[in-house]
PDB file of C-alpha atoms in Angstrom:
ATOM      1  CA  GLN A 275     183.562 -50.783  27.916  1.00 90.00           C
ATOM      2  CA  VAL A 276     183.498 -48.922  24.617  1.00 93.00           C
ATOM      3  CA  GLN A 277     180.197 -48.901  22.793  1.00 95.00           C
ATOM      4  CA  LEU A 278     179.243 -47.606  19.372  1.00 97.00           C
ATOM      5  CA  VAL A 279     175.576 -46.828  18.896  1.00 98.00           C
ATOM      6  CA  GLU A 280     174.078 -45.974  15.525  1.00 98.00           C
ATOM      7  CA  SER A 281     170.874 -43.995  15.212  1.00 98.00           C
ATOM      8  CA  GLY A 282     168.869 -42.148  12.605  1.00 98.00           C
ATOM      9  CA  GLY A 283     167.749 -45.029  10.441  1.00 98.00           C
ATOM     10  CA  ALA A 284     164.234 -44.765   9.039  1.00 98.00           C
ATOM     11  CA  SER A 285     162.011 -45.433   6.052  1.00 98.00           C
ATOM     12  CA  VAL A 286     162.119 -42.731   3.389  1.00 98.00           C
ATOM     13  CA  GLN A 287     161.005 -42.267  -0.173  1.00 98.00           C
ATOM     14  CA  PRO A 288     163.443 -42.255  -3.086  1.00 98.00           C
ATOM     15  CA  GLY A 289     165.185 -38.914  -3.333  1.00 98.00           C
ATOM     16  CA  GLY A 290     164.897 -38.343   0.385  1.00 98.00           C
ATOM     17  CA  ALA A 291     167.600 -37.688   2.937  1.00 98.00           C
ATOM     18  CA  LEU A 292     168.657 -39.064   6.294  1.00 98.00           C
ATOM     19  CA  GLU A 293     171.436 -38.366   8.744  1.00 98.00           C
ATOM     20  CA  LEU A 294     172.842 -41.306  10.637  1.00 98.00           C
ATOM     21  CA  SER A 295     174.821 -40.899  13.833  1.00 98.00           C
ATOM     22  CA  CYS A 296     177.458 -43.116  15.367  1.00 98.00           C
ATOM     23  CA  ALA A 297     178.015 -42.216  19.009  1.00 97.00           C
ATOM     24  CA  ALA A 298     180.892 -43.682  20.994  1.00 96.00           C
ATOM     25  CA  SER A 299     180.693 -44.042  24.744  1.00 92.00           C
ATOM     26  CA  ASN A 300     183.498 -44.742  27.225  1.00 89.00           C
ATOM     27  CA  PHE A 301     185.784 -43.738  24.358  1.00 89.00           C
ATOM     28  CA  HIS A 302     189.148 -42.145  25.135  1.00 89.00           C
ATOM     29  CA  PHE A 303     191.272 -42.579  22.031  1.00 89.00           C
ATOM     30  CA  ASP A 304     193.012 -39.832  20.101  1.00 88.00           C
ATOM     31  CA  ASN A 305     193.794 -41.264  16.689  1.00 92.00           C
ATOM     32  CA  TYR A 306     191.347 -43.445  14.844  1.00 94.00           C
ATOM     33  CA  ALA A 307     189.010 -43.832  11.898  1.00 96.00           C
ATOM     34  CA  ILE A 308     185.281 -44.400  11.855  1.00 97.00           C
ATOM     35  CA  ALA A 309     183.864 -46.246   8.887  1.00 98.00           C
ATOM     36  CA  TRP A 310     180.309 -46.829   7.774  1.00 98.00           C
ATOM     37  CA  PHE A 311     179.336 -50.149   6.296  1.00 98.00           C
ATOM     38  CA  ARG A 312     176.034 -51.419   5.037  1.00 98.00           C
ATOM     39  CA  GLN A 313     174.583 -54.805   4.341  1.00 98.00           C
ATOM     40  CA  ALA A 314     171.457 -55.496   2.346  1.00 96.00           C
ATOM     41  CA  PRO A 315     169.632 -58.842   2.548  1.00 91.00           C
ATOM     42  CA  GLY A 316     171.429 -61.450   0.501  1.00 94.00           C
ATOM     43  CA  LYS A 317     174.335 -59.148  -0.292  1.00 96.00           C
ATOM     44  CA  GLU A 318     177.850 -58.791   1.026  1.00 96.00           C
ATOM     45  CA  ARG A 319     178.797 -56.081   3.453  1.00 97.00           C
ATOM     46  CA  GLU A 320     179.889 -52.907   1.683  1.00 97.00           C
ATOM     47  CA  GLY A 321     182.195 -50.243   3.078  1.00 98.00           C
ATOM     48  CA  ILE A 322     180.840 -46.883   2.007  1.00 98.00           C
ATOM     49  CA  SER A 323     182.487 -44.049   3.942  1.00 98.00           C
ATOM     50  CA  VAL A 324     185.358 -43.529   6.337  1.00 98.00           C
ATOM     51  CA  ILE A 325     186.708 -40.516   8.194  1.00 97.00           C
ATOM     52  CA  ARG A 326     189.948 -39.926  10.068  1.00 95.00           C
ATOM     53  CA  VAL A 327     189.782 -38.408  13.552  1.00 92.00           C
ATOM     54  CA  PRO A 328     191.403 -35.997  14.075  1.00 89.00           C
ATOM     55  CA  GLY A 329     191.969 -34.623  10.624  1.00 87.00           C
ATOM     56  CA  GLY A 330     188.591 -34.967   8.996  1.00 89.00           C
ATOM     57  CA  ASP A 331     189.820 -36.352   5.703  1.00 95.00           C
ATOM     58  CA  SER A 332     187.438 -38.912   4.298  1.00 97.00           C
ATOM     59  CA  VAL A 333     186.843 -41.369   1.514  1.00 97.00           C
ATOM     60  CA  HIS A 334     183.626 -42.624  -0.028  1.00 98.00           C
ATOM     61  CA  ALA A 335     182.778 -45.620  -2.127  1.00 97.00           C
ATOM     62  CA  ASN A 336     181.791 -44.908  -5.725  1.00 97.00           C
ATOM     63  CA  SER A 337     178.265 -46.114  -4.974  1.00 97.00           C
ATOM     64  CA  VAL A 338     177.641 -43.161  -2.632  1.00 98.00           C
ATOM     65  CA  LYS A 339     180.123 -40.565  -3.822  1.00 97.00           C
ATOM     66  CA  GLY A 340     178.456 -37.206  -4.376  1.00 97.00           C
ATOM     67  CA  ARG A 341     175.378 -38.211  -2.377  1.00 98.00           C
ATOM     68  CA  PHE A 342     176.734 -39.080   1.078  1.00 98.00           C
ATOM     69  CA  ALA A 343     178.925 -36.977   3.346  1.00 98.00           C
ATOM     70  CA  ILE A 344     180.703 -37.994   6.532  1.00 98.00           C
ATOM     71  CA  SER A 345     181.662 -35.686   9.360  1.00 97.00           C
ATOM     72  CA  SER A 346     182.682 -35.873  12.988  1.00 96.00           C
ATOM     73  CA  ASP A 347     182.120 -34.005  16.222  1.00 95.00           C
ATOM     74  CA  ARG A 348     185.127 -34.974  18.245  1.00 91.00           C
ATOM     75  CA  ALA A 349     183.857 -33.286  21.411  1.00 92.00           C
ATOM     76  CA  LYS A 350     180.787 -35.517  21.311  1.00 93.00           C
ATOM     77  CA  ASN A 351     182.640 -38.614  20.066  1.00 94.00           C
ATOM     78  CA  THR A 352     180.082 -38.793  17.295  1.00 96.00           C
ATOM     79  CA  VAL A 353     180.388 -39.347  13.558  1.00 97.00           C
ATOM     80  CA  PHE A 354     177.599 -38.443  11.178  1.00 98.00           C
ATOM     81  CA  LEU A 355     176.646 -39.816   7.791  1.00 98.00           C
ATOM     82  CA  GLN A 356     174.508 -37.431   5.791  1.00 98.00           C
ATOM     83  CA  MET A 357     172.729 -39.316   3.060  1.00 98.00           C
ATOM     84  CA  ASN A 358     171.074 -37.379   0.265  1.00 98.00           C
ATOM     85  CA  GLY A 359     169.412 -38.486  -2.936  1.00 98.00           C
ATOM     86  CA  LEU A 360     168.559 -41.857  -1.443  1.00 98.00           C
ATOM     87  CA  LYS A 361     167.790 -44.697  -3.814  1.00 98.00           C
ATOM     88  CA  PRO A 362     166.028 -48.042  -3.252  1.00 97.00           C
ATOM     89  CA  GLU A 363     169.417 -49.741  -3.597  1.00 97.00           C
ATOM     90  CA  ASP A 364     170.583 -47.859  -0.499  1.00 98.00           C
ATOM     91  CA  THR A 365     168.225 -50.011   1.560  1.00 98.00           C
ATOM     92  CA  ALA A 366     170.333 -51.884   4.096  1.00 98.00           C
ATOM     93  CA  ILE A 367     171.367 -52.112   7.702  1.00 98.00           C
ATOM     94  CA  TYR A 368     174.030 -49.482   8.303  1.00 98.00           C
ATOM     95  CA  TYR A 369     176.844 -50.129  10.753  1.00 98.00           C
ATOM     96  CA  CYS A 370     179.668 -47.993  12.039  1.00 98.00           C
ATOM     97  CA  ALA A 371     183.024 -49.413  13.028  1.00 98.00           C
ATOM     98  CA  CYS A 372     186.109 -47.976  14.681  1.00 97.00           C
ATOM     99  CA  LEU A 373     189.700 -48.691  13.727  1.00 96.00           C
ATOM    100  CA  LEU A 374     192.246 -47.430  16.232  1.00 94.00           C
ATOM    101  CA  PHE A 375     195.606 -46.117  15.069  1.00 92.00           C
ATOM    102  CA  LEU A 376     197.436 -47.021  18.258  1.00 85.00           C
ATOM    103  CA  GLY A 377     200.883 -46.767  16.690  1.00 78.00           C
ATOM    104  CA  GLY A 378     200.228 -43.283  15.364  1.00 73.00           C
ATOM    105  CA  GLY A 379     200.795 -42.414  11.763  1.00 77.00           C
ATOM    106  CA  ARG A 380     198.289 -41.694   9.025  1.00 83.00           C
ATOM    107  CA  PRO A 381     197.273 -44.873   7.222  1.00 89.00           C
ATOM    108  CA  ASN A 382     195.603 -44.599   3.850  1.00 92.00           C
ATOM    109  CA  LEU A 383     191.826 -44.476   4.327  1.00 95.00           C
ATOM    110  CA  GLN A 384     190.661 -46.160   1.123  1.00 94.00           C
ATOM    111  CA  PRO A 385     191.798 -49.686   2.072  1.00 95.00           C
ATOM    112  CA  ILE A 386     189.890 -49.434   5.345  1.00 96.00           C
ATOM    113  CA  LEU A 387     186.637 -49.851   3.430  1.00 96.00           C
ATOM    114  CA  SER A 388     187.774 -53.304   2.342  1.00 96.00           C
ATOM    115  CA  ARG A 389     189.088 -54.557   5.675  1.00 95.00           C
ATOM    116  CA  HIS A 390     187.705 -57.659   7.282  1.00 94.00           C
ATOM    117  CA  ARG A 391     185.219 -57.178  10.078  1.00 94.00           C
ATOM    118  CA  ALA A 392     187.590 -58.699  12.626  1.00 96.00           C
ATOM    119  CA  GLU A 393     190.231 -56.037  11.929  1.00 95.00           C
ATOM    120  CA  PHE A 394     188.118 -53.336  13.493  1.00 97.00           C
ATOM    121  CA  ASP A 395     188.286 -52.639  17.191  1.00 96.00           C
ATOM    122  CA  PHE A 396     184.645 -51.788  17.784  1.00 97.00           C
ATOM    123  CA  TRP A 397     181.337 -52.215  15.943  1.00 98.00           C
ATOM    124  CA  GLY A 398     177.873 -50.868  16.453  1.00 98.00           C
ATOM    125  CA  GLN A 399     174.701 -52.915  16.288  1.00 97.00           C
ATOM    126  CA  GLY A 400     173.348 -51.261  13.160  1.00 98.00           C
ATOM    127  CA  THR A 401     170.419 -49.116  12.127  1.00 98.00           C
ATOM    128  CA  GLN A 402     167.939 -49.944   9.376  1.00 98.00           C
ATOM    129  CA  VAL A 403     167.534 -47.666   6.372  1.00 98.00           C
ATOM    130  CA  THR A 404     164.703 -48.429   3.968  1.00 98.00           C
ATOM    131  CA  VAL A 405     164.186 -46.485   0.759  1.00 98.00           C
ATOM    132  CA  SER A 406     160.888 -47.247  -0.885  1.00 97.00           C
ATOM    133  CA  SER A 407     157.968 -45.533  -2.525  1.00 95.00           C
TER     134      SER A 407
END
């Protein structure tokens, strides 16, 4: 059974940095995307970053562009989200999700950030990020 496990969430001060990890176990797929979403209390889920594996091309939401970076270690089946310049409005539970490209091809990444939760093949349980002074 495939599992996605997020880690790295913590409480930090504004301006701080964190690196989140999304590790996939029992995962044997060759063509997919991993997206990061976040949800703050009382707010809708927001897609913030997505990366294509293999390939490494990525897209970020405007809210995190220039501050967050996404990368992957395919050998470890792990995707990382480096978050710099954290702001109080970044406080949320952060989730990773996997979308398999079983038919091959190279779908556009940007629309993935707006896809419905049910369209993803796997989800993690989330990790809390709190930015506060």
